[in-house]
Short mmCIF file of C-alpha atoms in Angstrom, two decimals:
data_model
loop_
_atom_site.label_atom_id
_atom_site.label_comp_id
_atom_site.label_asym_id
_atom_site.label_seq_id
_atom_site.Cartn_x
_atom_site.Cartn_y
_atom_site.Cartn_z
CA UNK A 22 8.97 -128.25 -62.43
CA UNK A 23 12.40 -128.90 -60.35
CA UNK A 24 15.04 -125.88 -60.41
CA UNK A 25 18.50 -127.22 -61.06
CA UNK A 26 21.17 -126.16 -59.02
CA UNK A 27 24.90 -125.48 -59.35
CA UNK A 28 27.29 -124.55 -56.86
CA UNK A 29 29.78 -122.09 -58.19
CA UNK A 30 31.74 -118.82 -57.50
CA UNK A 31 28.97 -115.63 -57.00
CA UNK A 32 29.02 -113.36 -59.56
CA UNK A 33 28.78 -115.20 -62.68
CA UNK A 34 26.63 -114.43 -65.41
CA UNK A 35 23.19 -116.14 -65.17
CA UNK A 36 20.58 -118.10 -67.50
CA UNK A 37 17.65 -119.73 -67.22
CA UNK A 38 17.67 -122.85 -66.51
CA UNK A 39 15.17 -125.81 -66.11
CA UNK A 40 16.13 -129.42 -64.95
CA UNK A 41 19.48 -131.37 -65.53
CA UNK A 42 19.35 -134.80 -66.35
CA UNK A 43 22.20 -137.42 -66.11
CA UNK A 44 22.28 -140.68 -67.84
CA UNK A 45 25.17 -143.14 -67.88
CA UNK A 46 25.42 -146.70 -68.81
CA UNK A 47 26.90 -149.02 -66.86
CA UNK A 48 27.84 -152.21 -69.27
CA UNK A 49 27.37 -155.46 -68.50
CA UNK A 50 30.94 -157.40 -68.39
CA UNK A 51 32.12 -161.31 -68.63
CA UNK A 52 34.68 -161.19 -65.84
CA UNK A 53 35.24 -163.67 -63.19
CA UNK A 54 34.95 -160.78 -60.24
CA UNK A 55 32.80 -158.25 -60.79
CA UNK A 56 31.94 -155.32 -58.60
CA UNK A 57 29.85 -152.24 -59.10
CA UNK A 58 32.24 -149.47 -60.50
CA UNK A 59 32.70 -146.12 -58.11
CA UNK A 60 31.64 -143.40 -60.25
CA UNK A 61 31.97 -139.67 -60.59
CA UNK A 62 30.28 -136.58 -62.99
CA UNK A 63 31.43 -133.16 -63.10
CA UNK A 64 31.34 -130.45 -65.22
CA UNK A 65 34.38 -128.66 -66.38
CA UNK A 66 35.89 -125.24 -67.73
CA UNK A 67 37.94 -124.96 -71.24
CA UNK A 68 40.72 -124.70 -68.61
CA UNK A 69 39.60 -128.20 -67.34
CA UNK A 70 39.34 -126.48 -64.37
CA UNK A 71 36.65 -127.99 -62.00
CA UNK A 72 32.91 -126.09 -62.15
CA UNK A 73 30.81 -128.24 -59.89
CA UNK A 74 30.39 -132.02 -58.88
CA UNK A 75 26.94 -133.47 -60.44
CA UNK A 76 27.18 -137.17 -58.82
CA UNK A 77 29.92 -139.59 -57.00
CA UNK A 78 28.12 -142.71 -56.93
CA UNK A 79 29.99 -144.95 -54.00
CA UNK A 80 29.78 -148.05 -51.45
CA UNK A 81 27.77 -145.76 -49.02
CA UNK A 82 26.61 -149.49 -46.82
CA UNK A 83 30.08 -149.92 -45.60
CA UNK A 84 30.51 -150.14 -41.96
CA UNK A 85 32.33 -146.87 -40.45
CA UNK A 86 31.92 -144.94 -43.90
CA UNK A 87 34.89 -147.28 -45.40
CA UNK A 88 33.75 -147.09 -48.70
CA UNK A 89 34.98 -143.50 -48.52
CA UNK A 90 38.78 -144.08 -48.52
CA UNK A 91 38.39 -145.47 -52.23
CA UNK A 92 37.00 -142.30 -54.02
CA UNK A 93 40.57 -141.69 -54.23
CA UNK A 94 40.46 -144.51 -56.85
CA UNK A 95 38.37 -141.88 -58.99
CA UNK A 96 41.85 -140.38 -59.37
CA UNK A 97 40.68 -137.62 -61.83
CA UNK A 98 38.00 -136.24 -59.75
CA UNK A 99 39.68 -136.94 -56.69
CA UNK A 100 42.24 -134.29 -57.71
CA UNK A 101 39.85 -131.75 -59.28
CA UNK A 102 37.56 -131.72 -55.84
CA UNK A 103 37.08 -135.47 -54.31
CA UNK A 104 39.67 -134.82 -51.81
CA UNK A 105 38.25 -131.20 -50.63
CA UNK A 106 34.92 -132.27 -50.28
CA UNK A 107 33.61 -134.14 -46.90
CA UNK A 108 31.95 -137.25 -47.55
CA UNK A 109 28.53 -137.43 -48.12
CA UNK A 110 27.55 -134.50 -49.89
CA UNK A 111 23.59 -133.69 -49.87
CA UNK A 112 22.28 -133.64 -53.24
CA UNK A 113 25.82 -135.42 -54.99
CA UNK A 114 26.96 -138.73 -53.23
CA UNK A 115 24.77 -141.72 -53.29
CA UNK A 116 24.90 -145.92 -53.62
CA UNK A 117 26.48 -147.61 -56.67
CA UNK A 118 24.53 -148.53 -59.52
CA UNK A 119 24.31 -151.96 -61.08
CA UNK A 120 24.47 -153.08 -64.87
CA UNK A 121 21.95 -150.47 -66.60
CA UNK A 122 21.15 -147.30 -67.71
CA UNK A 123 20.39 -144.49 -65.38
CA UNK A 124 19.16 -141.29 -65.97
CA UNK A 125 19.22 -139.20 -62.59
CA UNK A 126 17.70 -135.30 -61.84
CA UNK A 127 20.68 -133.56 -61.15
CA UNK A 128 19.60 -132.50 -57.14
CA UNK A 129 18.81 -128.45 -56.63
CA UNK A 130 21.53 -129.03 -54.04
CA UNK A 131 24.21 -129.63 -55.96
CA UNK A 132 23.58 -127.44 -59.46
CA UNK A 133 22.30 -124.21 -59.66
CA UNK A 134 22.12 -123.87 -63.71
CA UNK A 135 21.28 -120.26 -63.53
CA UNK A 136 24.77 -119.57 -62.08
CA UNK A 137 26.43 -120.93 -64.99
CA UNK A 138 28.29 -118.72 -67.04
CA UNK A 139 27.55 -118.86 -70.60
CA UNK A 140 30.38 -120.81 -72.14
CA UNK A 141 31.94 -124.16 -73.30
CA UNK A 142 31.75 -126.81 -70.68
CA UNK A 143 32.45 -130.50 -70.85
CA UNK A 144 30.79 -133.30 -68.95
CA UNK A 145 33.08 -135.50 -67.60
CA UNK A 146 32.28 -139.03 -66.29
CA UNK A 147 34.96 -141.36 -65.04
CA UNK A 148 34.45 -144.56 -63.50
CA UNK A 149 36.98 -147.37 -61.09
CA UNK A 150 36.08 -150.37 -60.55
CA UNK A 151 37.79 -152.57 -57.82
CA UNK A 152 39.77 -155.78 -59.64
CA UNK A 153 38.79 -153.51 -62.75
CA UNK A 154 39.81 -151.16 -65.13
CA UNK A 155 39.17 -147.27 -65.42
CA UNK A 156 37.92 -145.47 -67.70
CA UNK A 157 36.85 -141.46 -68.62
CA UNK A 158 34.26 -140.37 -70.93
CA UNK A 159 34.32 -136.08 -71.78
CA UNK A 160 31.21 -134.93 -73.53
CA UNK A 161 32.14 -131.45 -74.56
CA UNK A 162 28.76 -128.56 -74.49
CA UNK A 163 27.72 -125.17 -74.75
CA UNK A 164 25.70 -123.29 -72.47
CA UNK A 165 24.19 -120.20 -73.26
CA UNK A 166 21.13 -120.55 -70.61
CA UNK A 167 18.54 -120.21 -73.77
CA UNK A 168 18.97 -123.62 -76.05
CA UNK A 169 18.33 -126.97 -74.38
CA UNK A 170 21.73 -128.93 -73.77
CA UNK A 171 21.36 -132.60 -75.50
CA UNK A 172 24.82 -133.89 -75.44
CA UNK A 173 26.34 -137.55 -74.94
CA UNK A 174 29.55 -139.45 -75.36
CA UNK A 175 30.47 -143.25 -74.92
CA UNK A 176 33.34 -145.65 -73.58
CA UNK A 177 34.52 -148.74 -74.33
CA UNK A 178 34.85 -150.42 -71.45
CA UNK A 179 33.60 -149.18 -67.74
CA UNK A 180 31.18 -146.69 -69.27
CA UNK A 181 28.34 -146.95 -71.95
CA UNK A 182 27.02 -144.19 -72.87
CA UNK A 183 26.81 -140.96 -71.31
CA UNK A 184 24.56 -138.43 -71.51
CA UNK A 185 23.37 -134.81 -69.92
CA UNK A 186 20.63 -132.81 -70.68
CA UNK A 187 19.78 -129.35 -69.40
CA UNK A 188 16.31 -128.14 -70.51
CA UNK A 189 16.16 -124.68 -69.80
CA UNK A 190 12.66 -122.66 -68.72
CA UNK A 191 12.41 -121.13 -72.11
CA UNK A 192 12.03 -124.43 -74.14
CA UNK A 193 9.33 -126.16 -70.89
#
């Protein structure tokens, strides 16, 4: 069984946790120019203060690490923690997706679960797409390190549905 991992401030209370899994929905759209949409997943506070990054999905292929400069373009995330973080983070940043669903295991380098406070969080997923639109789905849970997290949203546009899941050891 993977350990999920969550960077945060020490001291925090902690809970078990098992693995985190991510699933968002990229839709298929009838435009005339279509590119993949940059896309970013964090978890937030009630304060909607920033808790930890789970995934920035971005044009990693582009020569001297140009796709980089648009992450700004995630402008929600960009101001939570995009523009403090350097670019790629182990565990976090990785390609575009295409049209589709995809479910991803949160990396044990990004989340450490059991570092998570017991609380309300939200999930928040918000997506750019060049000659696009934007768009922000917030999936609102709470974590108490003993019940298994099953919690989605959807958008309209960018985004299909989103989803995370936290099984924690108890319920494996």
């Amino acid at each position: 069984m993977k350990k999920a991992f969550l960077l945060l401030t020490p001291g925090l209370a902690t809970a078990g946790a098992g693995e985190v899994q991510l699933t968002i929905e990229i839709p298929r759209l009838e435009v005339a120019e279509y590119h993949r949409p940059y896309i970013a997943a964090w978890l937030e506070k009630p304060d909607k203060s920033h808790a930890a990054n789970l995934t920035v999905w971005y044009d990693t292929e582009m020569k001297n690490a140009e796709g980089e400069k648009w992450l700004k373009d995630i402008r929600q995330w960009w101001r939570k923690s995009g523009r403090s973080l350097k670019m790629p983070v182990d565990g976090v940043s990785s390609p575009t997706r295409p049209v589709g669903t995809h479910t991803v295991a949160i990396s044990d380098k990004a989340v450490d679960m059991t570092k998570l406070a017991e609380g309300e969080y939200t999930l928040v997923v918000e997506a750019s797409r060049e000659v696009g639109g934007r768009e922000m789905v917030r999936v609102p849970f709470k974590w108490d390190g003993k019940t298994t997290v099953d919690a989605s949203g959807a958008g309209k546009t960018e985004l299909g549905k989103v989803a995370i899941k936290i099984e924690t050891q108890a319920s494996n």
